[in-house]
Coordinates of N, CA and C in Angstrom, one line a residue:
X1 N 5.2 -4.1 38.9 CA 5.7 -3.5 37.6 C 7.0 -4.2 37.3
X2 N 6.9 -4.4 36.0 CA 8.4 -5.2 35.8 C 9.6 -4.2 35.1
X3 N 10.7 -4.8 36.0 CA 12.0 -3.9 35.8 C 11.9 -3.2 34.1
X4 N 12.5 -2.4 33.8 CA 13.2 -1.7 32.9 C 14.4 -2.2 32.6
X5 N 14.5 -2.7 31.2 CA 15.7 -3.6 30.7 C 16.9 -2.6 30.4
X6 N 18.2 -2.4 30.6 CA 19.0 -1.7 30.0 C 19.3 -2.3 28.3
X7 N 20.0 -1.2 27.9 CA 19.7 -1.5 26.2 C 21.2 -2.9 25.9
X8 N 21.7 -3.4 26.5 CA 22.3 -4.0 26.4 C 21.9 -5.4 27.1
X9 N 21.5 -5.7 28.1 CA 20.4 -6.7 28.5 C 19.0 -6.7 27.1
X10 N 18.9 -6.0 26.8 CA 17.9 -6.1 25.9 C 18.4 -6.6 24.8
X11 N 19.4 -6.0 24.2 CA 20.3 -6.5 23.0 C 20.6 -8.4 23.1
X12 N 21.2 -8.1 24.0 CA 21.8 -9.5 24.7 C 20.9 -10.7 24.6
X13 N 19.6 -10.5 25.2 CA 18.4 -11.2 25.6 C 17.7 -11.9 24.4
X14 N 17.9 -11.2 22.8 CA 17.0 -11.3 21.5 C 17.9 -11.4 20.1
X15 N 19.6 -11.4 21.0 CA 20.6 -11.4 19.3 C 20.1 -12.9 18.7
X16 N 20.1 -13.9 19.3 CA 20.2 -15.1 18.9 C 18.7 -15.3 18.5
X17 N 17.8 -14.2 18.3 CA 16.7 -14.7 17.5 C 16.1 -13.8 16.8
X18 N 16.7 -13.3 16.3 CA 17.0 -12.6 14.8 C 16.5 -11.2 15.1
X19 N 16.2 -10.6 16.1 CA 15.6 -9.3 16.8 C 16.7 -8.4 17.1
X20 N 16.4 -7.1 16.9 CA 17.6 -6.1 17.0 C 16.7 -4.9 18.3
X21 N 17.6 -4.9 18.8 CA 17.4 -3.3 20.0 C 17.6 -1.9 19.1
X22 N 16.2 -1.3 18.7 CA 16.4 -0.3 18.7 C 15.6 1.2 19.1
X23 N 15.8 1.7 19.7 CA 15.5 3.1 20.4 C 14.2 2.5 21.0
X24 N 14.5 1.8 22.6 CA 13.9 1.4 23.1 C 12.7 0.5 22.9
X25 N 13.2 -0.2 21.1 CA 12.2 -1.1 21.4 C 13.1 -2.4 21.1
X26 N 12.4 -3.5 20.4 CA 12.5 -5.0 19.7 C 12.3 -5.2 18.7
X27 N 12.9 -5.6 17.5 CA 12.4 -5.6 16.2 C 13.0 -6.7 15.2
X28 N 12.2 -6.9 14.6 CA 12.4 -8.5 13.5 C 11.6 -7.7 12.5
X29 N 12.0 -8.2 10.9 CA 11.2 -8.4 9.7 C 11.2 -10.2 9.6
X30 N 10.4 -10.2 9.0 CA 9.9 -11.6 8.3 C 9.5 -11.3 7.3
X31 N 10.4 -12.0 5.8 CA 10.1 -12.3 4.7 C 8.9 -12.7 4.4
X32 N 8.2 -12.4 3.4 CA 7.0 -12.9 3.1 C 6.6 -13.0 1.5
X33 N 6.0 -13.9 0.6 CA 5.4 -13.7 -0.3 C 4.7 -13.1 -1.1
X34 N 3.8 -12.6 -0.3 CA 2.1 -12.1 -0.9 C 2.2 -11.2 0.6
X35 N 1.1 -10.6 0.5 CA 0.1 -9.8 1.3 C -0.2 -10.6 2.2
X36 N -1.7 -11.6 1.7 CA -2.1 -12.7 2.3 C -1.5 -13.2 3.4
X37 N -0.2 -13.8 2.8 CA 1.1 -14.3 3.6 C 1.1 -13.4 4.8
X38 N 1.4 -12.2 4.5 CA 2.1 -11.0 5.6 C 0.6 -11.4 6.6
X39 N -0.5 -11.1 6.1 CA -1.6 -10.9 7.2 C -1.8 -12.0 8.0
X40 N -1.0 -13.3 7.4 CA -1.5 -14.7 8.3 C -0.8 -14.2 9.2
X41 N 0.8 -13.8 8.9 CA 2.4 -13.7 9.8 C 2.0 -13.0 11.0
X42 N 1.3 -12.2 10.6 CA 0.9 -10.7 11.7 C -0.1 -11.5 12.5
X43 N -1.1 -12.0 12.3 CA -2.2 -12.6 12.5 C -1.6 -13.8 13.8
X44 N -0.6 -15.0 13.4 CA 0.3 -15.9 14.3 C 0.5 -14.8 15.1
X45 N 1.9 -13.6 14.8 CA 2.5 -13.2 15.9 C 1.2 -12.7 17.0
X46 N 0.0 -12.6 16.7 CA -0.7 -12.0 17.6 C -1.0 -13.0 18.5
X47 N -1.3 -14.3 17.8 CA -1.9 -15.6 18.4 C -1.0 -15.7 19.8
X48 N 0.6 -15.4 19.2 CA 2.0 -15.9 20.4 C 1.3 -14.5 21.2
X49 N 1.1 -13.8 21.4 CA 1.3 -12.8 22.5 C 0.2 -13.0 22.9
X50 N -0.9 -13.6 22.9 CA -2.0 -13.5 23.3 C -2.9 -12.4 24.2
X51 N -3.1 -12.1 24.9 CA -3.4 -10.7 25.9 C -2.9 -9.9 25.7
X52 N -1.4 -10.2 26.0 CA -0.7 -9.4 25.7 C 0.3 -8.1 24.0
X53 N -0.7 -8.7 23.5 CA -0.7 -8.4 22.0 C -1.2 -6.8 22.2
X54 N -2.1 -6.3 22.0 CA -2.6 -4.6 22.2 C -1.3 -3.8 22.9
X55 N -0.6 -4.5 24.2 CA -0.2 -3.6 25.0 C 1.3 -3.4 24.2
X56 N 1.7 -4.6 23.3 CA 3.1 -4.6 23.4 C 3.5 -4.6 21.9
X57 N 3.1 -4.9 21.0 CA 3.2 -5.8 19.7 C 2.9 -4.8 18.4
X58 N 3.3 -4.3 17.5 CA 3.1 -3.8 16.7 C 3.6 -4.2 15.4
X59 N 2.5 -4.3 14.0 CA 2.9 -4.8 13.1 C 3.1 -3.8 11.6
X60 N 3.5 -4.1 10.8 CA 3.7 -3.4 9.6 C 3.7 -4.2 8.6
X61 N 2.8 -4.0 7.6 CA 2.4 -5.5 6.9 C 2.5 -4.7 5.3
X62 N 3.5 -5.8 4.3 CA 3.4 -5.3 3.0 C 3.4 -6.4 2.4
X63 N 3.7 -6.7 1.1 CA 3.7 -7.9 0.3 C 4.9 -8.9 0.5
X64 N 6.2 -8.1 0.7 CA 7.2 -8.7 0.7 C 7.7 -9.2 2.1
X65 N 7.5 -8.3 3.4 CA 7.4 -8.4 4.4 C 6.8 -8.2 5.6
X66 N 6.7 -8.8 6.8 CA 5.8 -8.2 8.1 C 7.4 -7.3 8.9
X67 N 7.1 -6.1 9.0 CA 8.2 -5.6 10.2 C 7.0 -6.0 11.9
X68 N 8.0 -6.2 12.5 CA 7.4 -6.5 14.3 C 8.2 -5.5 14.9
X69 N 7.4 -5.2 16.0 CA 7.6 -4.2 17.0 C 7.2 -4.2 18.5
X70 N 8.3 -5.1 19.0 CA 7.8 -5.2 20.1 C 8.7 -3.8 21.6
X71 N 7.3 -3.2 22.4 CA 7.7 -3.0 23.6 C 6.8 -2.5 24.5
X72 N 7.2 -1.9 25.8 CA 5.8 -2.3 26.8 C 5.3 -0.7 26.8
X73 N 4.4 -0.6 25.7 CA 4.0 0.8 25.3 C 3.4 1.5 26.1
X74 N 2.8 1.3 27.2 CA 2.2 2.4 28.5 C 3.9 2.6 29.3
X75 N 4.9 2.1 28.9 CA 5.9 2.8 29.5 C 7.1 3.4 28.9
X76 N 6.7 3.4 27.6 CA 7.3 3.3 26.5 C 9.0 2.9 26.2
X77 N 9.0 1.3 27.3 CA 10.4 1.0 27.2 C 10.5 -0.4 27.5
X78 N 11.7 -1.2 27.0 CA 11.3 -3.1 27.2 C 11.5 -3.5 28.9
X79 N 10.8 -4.3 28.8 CA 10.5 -5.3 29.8 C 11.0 -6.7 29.5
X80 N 11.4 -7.3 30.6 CA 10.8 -9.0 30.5 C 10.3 -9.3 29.5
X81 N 9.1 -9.4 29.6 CA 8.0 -9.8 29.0 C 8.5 -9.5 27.4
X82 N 8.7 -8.0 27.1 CA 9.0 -8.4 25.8 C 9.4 -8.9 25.3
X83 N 10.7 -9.4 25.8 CA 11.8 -10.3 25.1 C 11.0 -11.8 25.8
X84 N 10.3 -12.2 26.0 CA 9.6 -13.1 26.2 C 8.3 -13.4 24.8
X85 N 8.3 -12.4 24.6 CA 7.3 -12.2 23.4 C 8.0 -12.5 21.9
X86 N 8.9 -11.9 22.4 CA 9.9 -12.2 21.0 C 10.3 -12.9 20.8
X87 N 10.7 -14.6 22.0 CA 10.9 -15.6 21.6 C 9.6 -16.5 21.3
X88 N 8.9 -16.1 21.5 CA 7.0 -16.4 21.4 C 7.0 -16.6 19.8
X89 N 7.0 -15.5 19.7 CA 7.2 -14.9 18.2 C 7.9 -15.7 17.6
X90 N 9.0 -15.8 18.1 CA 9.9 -16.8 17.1 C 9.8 -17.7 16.9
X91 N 9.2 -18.9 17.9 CA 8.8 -19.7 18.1 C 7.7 -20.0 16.7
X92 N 7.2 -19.1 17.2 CA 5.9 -19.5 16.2 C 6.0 -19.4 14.8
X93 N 6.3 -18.4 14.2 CA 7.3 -18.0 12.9 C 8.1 -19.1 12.5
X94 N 8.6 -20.0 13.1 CA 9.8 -20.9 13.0 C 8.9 -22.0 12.5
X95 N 7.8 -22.2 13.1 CA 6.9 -23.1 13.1 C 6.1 -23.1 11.8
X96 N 6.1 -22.0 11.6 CA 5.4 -21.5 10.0 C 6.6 -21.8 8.8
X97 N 7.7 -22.3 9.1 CA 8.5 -22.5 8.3 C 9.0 -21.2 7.4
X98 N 8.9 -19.9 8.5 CA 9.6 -18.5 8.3 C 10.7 -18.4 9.3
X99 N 11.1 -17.1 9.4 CA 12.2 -16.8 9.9 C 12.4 -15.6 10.8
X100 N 12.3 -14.9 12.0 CA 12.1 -13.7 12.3 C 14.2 -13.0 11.9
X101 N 13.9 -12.2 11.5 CA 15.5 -11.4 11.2 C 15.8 -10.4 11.0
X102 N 16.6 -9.5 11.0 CA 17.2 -8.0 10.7 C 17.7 -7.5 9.6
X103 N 17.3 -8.4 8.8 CA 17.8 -8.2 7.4 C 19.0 -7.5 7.0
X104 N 20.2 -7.8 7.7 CA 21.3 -6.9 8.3 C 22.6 -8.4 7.1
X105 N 22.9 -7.4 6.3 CA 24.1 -8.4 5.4 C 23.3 -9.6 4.5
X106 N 22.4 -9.4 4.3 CA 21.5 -10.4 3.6 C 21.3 -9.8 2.5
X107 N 21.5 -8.8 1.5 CA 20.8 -7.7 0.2 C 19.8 -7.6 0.5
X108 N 19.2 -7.7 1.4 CA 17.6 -6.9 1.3 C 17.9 -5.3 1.2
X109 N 17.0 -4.8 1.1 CA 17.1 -3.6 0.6 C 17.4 -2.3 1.8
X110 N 17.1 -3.2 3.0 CA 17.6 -2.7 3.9 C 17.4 -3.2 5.3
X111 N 18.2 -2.7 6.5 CA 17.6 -3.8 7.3 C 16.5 -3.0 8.4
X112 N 16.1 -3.6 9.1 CA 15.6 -3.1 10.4 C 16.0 -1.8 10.7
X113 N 15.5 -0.6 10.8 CA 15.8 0.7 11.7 C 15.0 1.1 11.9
X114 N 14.9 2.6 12.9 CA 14.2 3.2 12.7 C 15.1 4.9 12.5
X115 N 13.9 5.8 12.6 CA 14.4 7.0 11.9 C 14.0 8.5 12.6
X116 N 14.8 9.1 13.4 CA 15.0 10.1 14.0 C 15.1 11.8 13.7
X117 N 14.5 12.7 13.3 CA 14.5 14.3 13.5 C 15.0 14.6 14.4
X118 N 16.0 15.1 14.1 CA 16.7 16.3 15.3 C 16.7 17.7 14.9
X119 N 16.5 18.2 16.0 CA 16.0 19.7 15.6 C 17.2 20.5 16.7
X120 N 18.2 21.4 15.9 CA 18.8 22.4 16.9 C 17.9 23.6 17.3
X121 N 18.4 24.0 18.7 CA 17.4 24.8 19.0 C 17.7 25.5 20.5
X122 N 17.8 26.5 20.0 CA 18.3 27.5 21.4 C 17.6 27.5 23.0
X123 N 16.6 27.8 22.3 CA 15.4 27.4 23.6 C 14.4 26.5 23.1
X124 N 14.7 25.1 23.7 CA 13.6 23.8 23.2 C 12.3 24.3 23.5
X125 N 11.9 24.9 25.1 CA 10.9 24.8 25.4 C 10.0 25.6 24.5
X126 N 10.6 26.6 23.5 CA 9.9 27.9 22.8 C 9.0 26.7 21.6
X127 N 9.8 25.9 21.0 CA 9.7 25.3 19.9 C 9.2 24.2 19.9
X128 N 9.1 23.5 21.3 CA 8.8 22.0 21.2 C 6.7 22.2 21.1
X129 N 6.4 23.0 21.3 CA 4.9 23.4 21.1 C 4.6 23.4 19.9
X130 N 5.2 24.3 18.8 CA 4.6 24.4 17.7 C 5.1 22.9 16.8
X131 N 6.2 22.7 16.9 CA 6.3 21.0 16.5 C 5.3 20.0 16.9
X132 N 5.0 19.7 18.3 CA 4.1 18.9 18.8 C 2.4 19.5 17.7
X133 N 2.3 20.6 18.0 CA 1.3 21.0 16.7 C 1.0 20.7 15.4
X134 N 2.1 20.9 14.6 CA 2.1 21.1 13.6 C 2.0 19.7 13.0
X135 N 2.5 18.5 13.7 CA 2.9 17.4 13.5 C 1.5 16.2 13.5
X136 N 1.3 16.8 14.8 CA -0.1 16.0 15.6 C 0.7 14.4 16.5
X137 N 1.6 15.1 17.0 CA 2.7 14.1 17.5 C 2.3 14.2 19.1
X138 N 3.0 13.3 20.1 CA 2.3 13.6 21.3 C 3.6 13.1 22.1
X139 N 3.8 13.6 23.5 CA 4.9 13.1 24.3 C 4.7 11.3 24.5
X140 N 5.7 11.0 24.8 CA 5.8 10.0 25.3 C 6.0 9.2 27.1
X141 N 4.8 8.0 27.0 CA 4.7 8.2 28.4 C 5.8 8.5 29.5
X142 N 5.6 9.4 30.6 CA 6.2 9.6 31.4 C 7.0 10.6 31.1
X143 N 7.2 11.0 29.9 CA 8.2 12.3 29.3 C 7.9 13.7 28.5
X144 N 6.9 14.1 29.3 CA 6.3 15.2 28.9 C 7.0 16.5 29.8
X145 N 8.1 16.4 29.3 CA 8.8 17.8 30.4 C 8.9 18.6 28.5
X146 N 9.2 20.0 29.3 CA 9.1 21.0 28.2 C 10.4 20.5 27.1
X147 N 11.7 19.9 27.1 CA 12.7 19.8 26.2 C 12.7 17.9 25.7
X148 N 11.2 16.8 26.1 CA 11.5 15.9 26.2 C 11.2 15.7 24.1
X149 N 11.7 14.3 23.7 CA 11.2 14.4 22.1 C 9.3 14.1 22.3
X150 N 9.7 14.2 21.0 CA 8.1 13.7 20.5 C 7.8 12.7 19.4
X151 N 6.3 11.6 19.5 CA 7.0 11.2 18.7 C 5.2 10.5 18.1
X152 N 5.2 9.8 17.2 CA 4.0 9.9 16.2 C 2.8 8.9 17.0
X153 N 1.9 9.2 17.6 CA 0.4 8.4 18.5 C 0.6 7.3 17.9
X154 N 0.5 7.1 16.5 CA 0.4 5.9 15.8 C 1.6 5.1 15.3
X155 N 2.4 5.3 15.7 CA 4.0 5.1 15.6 C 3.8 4.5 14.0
X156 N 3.8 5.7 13.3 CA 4.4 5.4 11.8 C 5.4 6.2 11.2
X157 N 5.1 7.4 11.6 CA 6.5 8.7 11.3 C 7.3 8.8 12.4
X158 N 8.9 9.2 12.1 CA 10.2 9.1 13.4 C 9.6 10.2 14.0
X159 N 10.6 9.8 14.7 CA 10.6 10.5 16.5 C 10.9 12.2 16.2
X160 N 10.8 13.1 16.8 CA 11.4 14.0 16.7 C 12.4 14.3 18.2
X161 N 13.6 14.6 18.4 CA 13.9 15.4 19.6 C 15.1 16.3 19.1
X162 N 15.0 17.1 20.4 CA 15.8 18.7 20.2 C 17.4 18.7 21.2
X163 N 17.9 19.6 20.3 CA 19.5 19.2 20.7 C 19.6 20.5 21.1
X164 N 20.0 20.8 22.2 CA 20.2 22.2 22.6 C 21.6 22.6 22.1
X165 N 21.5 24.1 21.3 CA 22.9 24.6 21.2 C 23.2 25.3 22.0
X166 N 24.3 25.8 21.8 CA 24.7 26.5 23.1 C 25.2 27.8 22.4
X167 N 25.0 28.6 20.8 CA 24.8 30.0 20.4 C 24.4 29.4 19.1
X168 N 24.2 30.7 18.5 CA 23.3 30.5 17.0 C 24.5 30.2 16.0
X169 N 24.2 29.6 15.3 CA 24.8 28.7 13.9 C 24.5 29.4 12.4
X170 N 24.6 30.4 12.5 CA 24.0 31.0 10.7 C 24.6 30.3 9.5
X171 N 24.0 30.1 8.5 CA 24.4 29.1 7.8 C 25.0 27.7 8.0
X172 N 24.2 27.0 8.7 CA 24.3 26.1 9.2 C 23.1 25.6 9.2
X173 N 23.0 23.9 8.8 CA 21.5 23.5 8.8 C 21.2 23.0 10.2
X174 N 20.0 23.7 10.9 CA 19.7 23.3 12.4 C 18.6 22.1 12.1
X175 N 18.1 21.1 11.1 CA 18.0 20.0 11.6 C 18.8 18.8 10.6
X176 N 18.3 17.5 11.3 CA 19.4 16.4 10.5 C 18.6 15.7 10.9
X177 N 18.6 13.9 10.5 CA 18.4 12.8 10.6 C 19.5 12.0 11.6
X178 N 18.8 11.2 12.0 CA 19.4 10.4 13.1 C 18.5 8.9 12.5
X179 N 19.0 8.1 11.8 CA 19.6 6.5 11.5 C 19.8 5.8 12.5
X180 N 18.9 5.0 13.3 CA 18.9 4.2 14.2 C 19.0 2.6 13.4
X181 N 20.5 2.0 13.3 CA 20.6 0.6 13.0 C 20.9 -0.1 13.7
X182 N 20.5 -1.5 13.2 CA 21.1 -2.6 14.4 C 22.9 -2.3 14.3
X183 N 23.5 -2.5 15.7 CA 24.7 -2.2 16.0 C 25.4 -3.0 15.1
X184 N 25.2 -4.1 14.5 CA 25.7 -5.3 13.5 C 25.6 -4.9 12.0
X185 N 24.6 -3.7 11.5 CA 25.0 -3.1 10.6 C 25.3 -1.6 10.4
X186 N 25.8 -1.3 11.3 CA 26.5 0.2 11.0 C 27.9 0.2 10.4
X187 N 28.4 -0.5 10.6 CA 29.7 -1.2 9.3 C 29.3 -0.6 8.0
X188 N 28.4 -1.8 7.9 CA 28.3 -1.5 6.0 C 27.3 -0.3 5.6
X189 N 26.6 0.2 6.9 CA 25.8 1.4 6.5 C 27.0 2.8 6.5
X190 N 27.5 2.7 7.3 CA 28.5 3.8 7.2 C 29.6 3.8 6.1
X191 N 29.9 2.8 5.7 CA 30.8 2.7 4.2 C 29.5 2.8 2.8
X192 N 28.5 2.2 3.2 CA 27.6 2.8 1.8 C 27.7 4.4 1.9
X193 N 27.5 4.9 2.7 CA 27.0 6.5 3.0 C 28.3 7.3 2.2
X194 N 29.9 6.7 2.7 CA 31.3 7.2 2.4 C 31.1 7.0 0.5
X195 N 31.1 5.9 0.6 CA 31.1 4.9 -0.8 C 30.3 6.3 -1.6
X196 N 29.3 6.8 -1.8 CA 28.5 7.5 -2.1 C 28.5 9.1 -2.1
X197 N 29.3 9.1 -1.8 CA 30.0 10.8 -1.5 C 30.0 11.2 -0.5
X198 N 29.5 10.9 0.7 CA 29.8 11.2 2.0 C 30.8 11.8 2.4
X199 N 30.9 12.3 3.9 CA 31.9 12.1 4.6 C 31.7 12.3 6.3
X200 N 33.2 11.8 6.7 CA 32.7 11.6 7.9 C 33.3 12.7 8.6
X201 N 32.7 13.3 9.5 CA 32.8 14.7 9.7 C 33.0 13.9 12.0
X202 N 32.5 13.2 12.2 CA 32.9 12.8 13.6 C 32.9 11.9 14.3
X203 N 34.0 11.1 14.8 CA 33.7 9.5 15.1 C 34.1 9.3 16.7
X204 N 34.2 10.6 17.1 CA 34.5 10.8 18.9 C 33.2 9.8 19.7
X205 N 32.7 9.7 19.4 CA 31.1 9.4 20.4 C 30.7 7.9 19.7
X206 N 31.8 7.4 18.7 CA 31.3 6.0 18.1 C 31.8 4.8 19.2
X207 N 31.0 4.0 19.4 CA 29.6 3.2 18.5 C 28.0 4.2 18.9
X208 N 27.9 4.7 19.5 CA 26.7 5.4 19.7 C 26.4 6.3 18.9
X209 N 27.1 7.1 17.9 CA 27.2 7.8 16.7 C 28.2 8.2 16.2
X210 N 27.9 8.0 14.6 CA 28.9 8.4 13.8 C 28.2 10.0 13.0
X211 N 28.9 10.8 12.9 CA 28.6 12.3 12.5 C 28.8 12.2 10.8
X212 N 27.7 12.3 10.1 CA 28.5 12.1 8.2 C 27.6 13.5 7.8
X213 N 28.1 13.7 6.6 CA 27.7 15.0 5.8 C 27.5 14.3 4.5
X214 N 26.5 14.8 3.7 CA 26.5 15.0 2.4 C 27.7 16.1 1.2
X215 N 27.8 16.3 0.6 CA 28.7 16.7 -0.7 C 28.7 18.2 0.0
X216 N 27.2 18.4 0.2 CA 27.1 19.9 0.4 C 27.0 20.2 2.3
X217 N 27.5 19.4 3.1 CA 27.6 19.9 4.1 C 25.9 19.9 5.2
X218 N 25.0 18.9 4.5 CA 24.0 18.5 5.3 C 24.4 16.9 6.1
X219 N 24.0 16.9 7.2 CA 24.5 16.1 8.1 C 23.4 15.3 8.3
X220 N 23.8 14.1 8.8 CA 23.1 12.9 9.4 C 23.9 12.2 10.2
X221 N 23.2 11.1 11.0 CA 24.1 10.6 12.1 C 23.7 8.9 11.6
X222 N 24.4 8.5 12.2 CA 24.1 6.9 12.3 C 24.1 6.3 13.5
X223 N 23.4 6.3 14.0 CA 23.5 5.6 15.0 C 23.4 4.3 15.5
X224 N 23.7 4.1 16.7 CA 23.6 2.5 17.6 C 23.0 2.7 18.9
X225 N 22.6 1.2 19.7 CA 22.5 1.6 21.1 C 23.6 1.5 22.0
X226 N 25.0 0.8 20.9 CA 26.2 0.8 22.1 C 26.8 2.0 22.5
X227 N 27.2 2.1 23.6 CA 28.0 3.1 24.2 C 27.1 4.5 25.0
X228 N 25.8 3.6 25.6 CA 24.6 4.6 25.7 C 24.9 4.1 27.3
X229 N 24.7 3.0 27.7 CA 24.5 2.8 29.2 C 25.8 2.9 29.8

């Protein structure tokens, strides 16, 4: 079985080819034209991974762009191999006279993330049941203890996990978003947020999170993978 990458070996391994580390996976957009376009893109990246494609590789295909998603899904965390796949990938993309990237400082409309539910919660174990229910969400390999997150079979909706408090909060909202960006754009994501009426309510735990509120005192995080290992 091949080692488990730390998220900084993983960062490390994929900056220089246009892939971002985020919440334990690999990820590039490629620009695209048409549809068509997207399905050829998706179609190559499968060619590069060859066998390896089902276990590791996941695509998201629109008119404008392919998002990729690479990681070693029966363990649900990177390997070697992934970041082997991602220069595969690029390789081949490059060859198509595209580009794999993060869309990170370019005006795209936004870049590469993904998107996190956090749920406060006195006793996880009471709650993480009826969420797992209600959602049709399922643990993640190897992390099925009673307080682990949850997160979508089909990986299209965010993750959910539970923050334990330590007393009750009345008038307080017990859930929030959690903003997973490449570490290269939390800069300008955190000044659009301000820029906009924000504010920043906690920057003790940054680069791994920044704490912001809305006008009215609803929270969201921003997060990174620095300052995790």
């Amino acid at each position: 079985m091949e080692e488990t990458l730390s998220r900084r070996d993983a960062s490390d391994a994929v900056s220089g080819l246009g892939w971002r580390y985020l919440l334990g996976t690999l990820r590039a957009s490629v620009v695209v034209g048409s549809m068509a376009r997207a399905v050829s893109v998706a179609a190559e990246a499968v060619a590069a991974c060859g066998a390896d494609a089902d276990g590791h590789l996941r695509a998201d295909l629109r008119a404008d762009r392919v998002v990729l998603t690479l990681q070693t899904l029966d363990r649900a965390a990177l390997t070697a191999l992934d970041v082997d796949l991602a220069r595969r990938i690029s390789d081949t993309v490059r060859q198509a006279g595209l580009r794999t990237e993060p869309e990170t400082g370019t005006g795209a409309a936004r870049s590469v993330q993904q998107l996190e539910i956090a749920i406060d919660a006195l006793d996880i174990a009471a709650i993480r049941p009826f969420w797992r229910a209600v959602t049709g969400y399922v643990a993640e390999p190897g992390a099925d203890g009673p307080r682990d997150p949850l997160v979508d079979p089909v990986g299209q909706g965010p993750a959910i996990w539970f923050q334990q408090m330590d007393a009750p909060r009345p008038q307080r909202n017990r859930v929030h978003f959690d903003i997973c960006v490449p570490h290269d754009e939390a800069p300008r994501r955190l000044a659009a947020a301000l820029a906009a009426g924000g504010r920043l309510l906690d920057e003790e735990a940054a680069p791994a999170f920044w704490v912001l509120a809305d006008a009215e005192g609803n929270e969201a995080c921003v997060t990174t993978w620095q300052g995790r290992d």
